[in-house]
Short mmCIF file of C-alpha atoms in Angstrom, two decimals:
data_model
loop_
_atom_site.label_atom_id
_atom_site.label_comp_id
_atom_site.label_asym_id
_atom_site.label_seq_id
_atom_site.Cartn_x
_atom_site.Cartn_y
_atom_site.Cartn_z
CA UNK V 1129 -12.83 -263.09 28.42
CA UNK V 1130 -15.65 -262.37 25.90
CA UNK V 1131 -14.01 -264.63 23.23
CA UNK V 1132 -13.74 -267.48 25.58
CA UNK V 1133 -17.32 -267.15 26.53
CA UNK V 1134 -18.38 -267.43 22.87
CA UNK V 1135 -16.40 -270.79 22.85
CA UNK V 1136 -17.66 -272.09 26.00
CA UNK V 1137 -21.41 -271.67 24.88
CA UNK V 1138 -20.94 -274.95 22.55
CA UNK V 1139 -20.35 -277.24 25.86
CA UNK V 1140 -22.47 -277.92 29.00
CA UNK V 1141 -20.81 -276.06 31.82
CA UNK V 1142 -20.78 -276.97 35.59
CA UNK V 1143 -21.90 -274.26 38.07
CA UNK V 1144 -18.39 -273.75 39.52
CA UNK V 1145 -17.31 -272.29 35.95
CA UNK V 1146 -15.68 -268.70 36.23
CA UNK V 1147 -14.82 -267.52 32.99
CA UNK V 1148 -12.65 -264.43 34.38
CA UNK V 1149 -10.47 -266.75 36.27
CA UNK V 1150 -10.06 -268.73 33.12
CA UNK V 1151 -8.98 -265.83 31.07
CA UNK V 1152 -6.81 -264.29 33.50
CA UNK V 1153 -4.92 -267.64 33.47
CA UNK V 1154 -4.61 -267.84 29.75
CA UNK V 1155 -2.86 -264.47 28.70
CA UNK V 1156 -1.84 -264.02 25.13
CA UNK V 1157 -4.25 -266.97 24.09
CA UNK V 1158 -5.53 -266.37 20.47
CA UNK V 1159 -9.15 -266.82 19.65
CA UNK V 1160 -8.03 -270.30 18.19
CA UNK V 1161 -6.09 -271.20 21.29
CA UNK V 1162 -9.27 -270.46 23.58
CA UNK V 1163 -11.48 -272.64 21.20
CA UNK V 1164 -8.71 -275.42 21.75
CA UNK V 1165 -8.86 -274.92 25.46
CA UNK V 1166 -12.50 -275.29 25.52
CA UNK V 1167 -12.33 -278.50 23.35
CA UNK V 1168 -9.66 -280.23 25.38
CA UNK V 1169 -11.77 -279.43 28.69
CA UNK V 1170 -14.59 -281.09 27.09
CA UNK V 1171 -12.37 -284.10 25.94
CA UNK V 1172 -11.25 -284.43 29.64
CA UNK V 1173 -14.75 -284.11 31.00
CA UNK V 1174 -15.84 -287.06 28.40
CA UNK V 1175 -13.09 -289.25 29.39
CA UNK V 1176 -14.30 -289.02 32.89
CA UNK V 1177 -17.80 -289.84 32.01
CA UNK V 1178 -19.05 -286.52 33.07
CA UNK V 1179 -22.04 -284.59 31.52
CA UNK V 1180 -20.65 -281.08 32.21
CA UNK V 1181 -17.24 -279.53 32.01
CA UNK V 1182 -16.05 -278.11 35.37
CA UNK V 1183 -13.17 -275.84 36.42
CA UNK V 1184 -11.14 -278.97 37.15
CA UNK V 1185 -11.17 -279.96 33.38
CA UNK V 1186 -10.31 -276.47 32.45
CA UNK V 1187 -7.31 -276.56 34.62
CA UNK V 1188 -6.23 -279.97 33.12
CA UNK V 1189 -6.49 -278.54 29.64
CA UNK V 1190 -4.76 -275.60 30.33
CA UNK V 1191 -1.69 -277.39 31.74
CA UNK V 1192 -1.88 -279.66 28.83
CA UNK V 1193 -1.77 -276.61 26.30
CA UNK V 1194 0.88 -274.66 28.22
CA UNK V 1195 3.18 -277.12 29.46
CA UNK V 1196 2.53 -280.29 27.41
CA UNK V 1197 0.99 -283.53 28.45
CA UNK V 1198 2.02 -285.32 32.03
CA UNK V 1199 5.01 -287.59 31.37
CA UNK V 1200 3.60 -290.61 33.21
CA UNK V 1201 6.24 -292.69 31.78
CA UNK V 1202 9.01 -290.53 33.79
CA UNK V 1203 9.71 -292.28 37.17
CA UNK V 1204 11.15 -289.71 39.81
CA UNK V 1205 12.85 -291.08 43.06
CA UNK V 1206 11.62 -289.84 46.20
CA UNK V 1207 14.73 -287.80 46.50
CA UNK V 1208 14.10 -285.95 43.10
CA UNK V 1209 10.41 -285.38 43.97
CA UNK V 1210 11.60 -283.77 47.35
CA UNK V 1211 14.32 -281.67 45.49
CA UNK V 1212 11.92 -280.74 42.98
CA UNK V 1213 9.27 -279.55 45.41
CA UNK V 1214 11.70 -277.61 47.54
CA UNK V 1215 12.69 -275.74 44.20
CA UNK V 1216 9.06 -274.99 43.15
CA UNK V 1217 8.10 -274.07 46.92
CA UNK V 1218 11.06 -271.45 46.78
CA UNK V 1219 9.42 -270.14 43.59
CA UNK V 1220 6.19 -269.68 45.50
CA UNK V 1221 7.60 -268.09 48.39
CA UNK V 1222 9.73 -265.45 46.42
CA UNK V 1223 6.60 -264.90 44.31
CA UNK V 1224 4.63 -264.12 47.64
CA UNK V 1225 7.43 -261.94 49.14
CA UNK V 1226 8.28 -259.86 46.06
CA UNK V 1227 6.15 -256.72 45.88
CA UNK V 1228 3.85 -256.24 42.93
CA UNK V 1229 4.15 -259.99 41.86
CA UNK V 1230 1.03 -261.99 40.57
CA UNK V 1231 -0.37 -264.26 43.20
CA UNK V 1232 0.57 -267.91 43.17
CA UNK V 1233 -2.12 -270.02 41.25
CA UNK V 1234 -1.02 -273.59 41.22
CA UNK V 1235 2.32 -275.36 42.16
CA UNK V 1236 2.99 -279.05 40.99
CA UNK V 1237 5.79 -281.50 40.71
CA UNK V 1238 4.11 -283.53 38.25
CA UNK V 1239 6.64 -283.70 35.19
CA UNK V 1240 5.58 -282.03 31.80
CA UNK V 1241 7.28 -281.48 28.93
CA UNK V 1242 10.88 -280.84 29.80
CA UNK V 1243 10.08 -279.46 33.28
CA UNK V 1244 9.94 -281.38 36.50
CA UNK V 1245 7.64 -279.18 38.13
CA UNK V 1246 6.22 -275.67 37.62
CA UNK V 1247 4.76 -272.68 39.66
CA UNK V 1248 1.92 -270.70 37.95
CA UNK V 1249 1.04 -267.27 38.79
CA UNK V 1250 -2.23 -265.96 38.05
CA UNK V 1251 -2.19 -262.13 36.75
CA UNK V 1252 -4.86 -260.03 38.31
CA UNK V 1253 -5.92 -258.59 35.26
CA UNK V 1254 -4.73 -257.68 31.60
CA UNK V 1255 -1.51 -255.75 31.59
CA UNK V 1256 -0.93 -253.35 28.69
CA UNK V 1257 2.04 -251.85 30.46
CA UNK V 1258 3.91 -252.16 33.47
CA UNK V 1259 6.07 -250.35 36.11
CA UNK V 1260 9.51 -251.00 36.42
CA UNK V 1261 9.44 -252.72 39.75
CA UNK V 1262 6.45 -254.97 38.43
CA UNK V 1263 9.02 -256.08 35.60
CA UNK V 1264 11.66 -256.57 38.03
CA UNK V 1265 9.49 -258.99 40.16
CA UNK V 1266 8.85 -261.12 37.43
#
């Protein structure tokens, strides 16, 4: 979180920015990865003619870095969208029901990279070690 804040000093931030939420959602990111995240978020804000960078832009930047750019050229039928939505909802439900599982952060059926959809779980803190039950719940 501290490294992220160093990089965030270079851009104007909206009042809704929560560095701890961003940091928890970027486990394993190096300092360079975090700098890239801030730069991508600033680019999204600039493309949207915004004067400040908000959590929305940070979410878009994180999605792009972690999963790849949106595949807007990929056309999904309504049946494919529905099937993908059920599949991702299943991940979210299981994540909610399994003990010691990280909480659901975001579910999307927007195709990115090789995935048709994805369910994001947000770690509640830095995990240096984990219990057997925690590992099995993942």
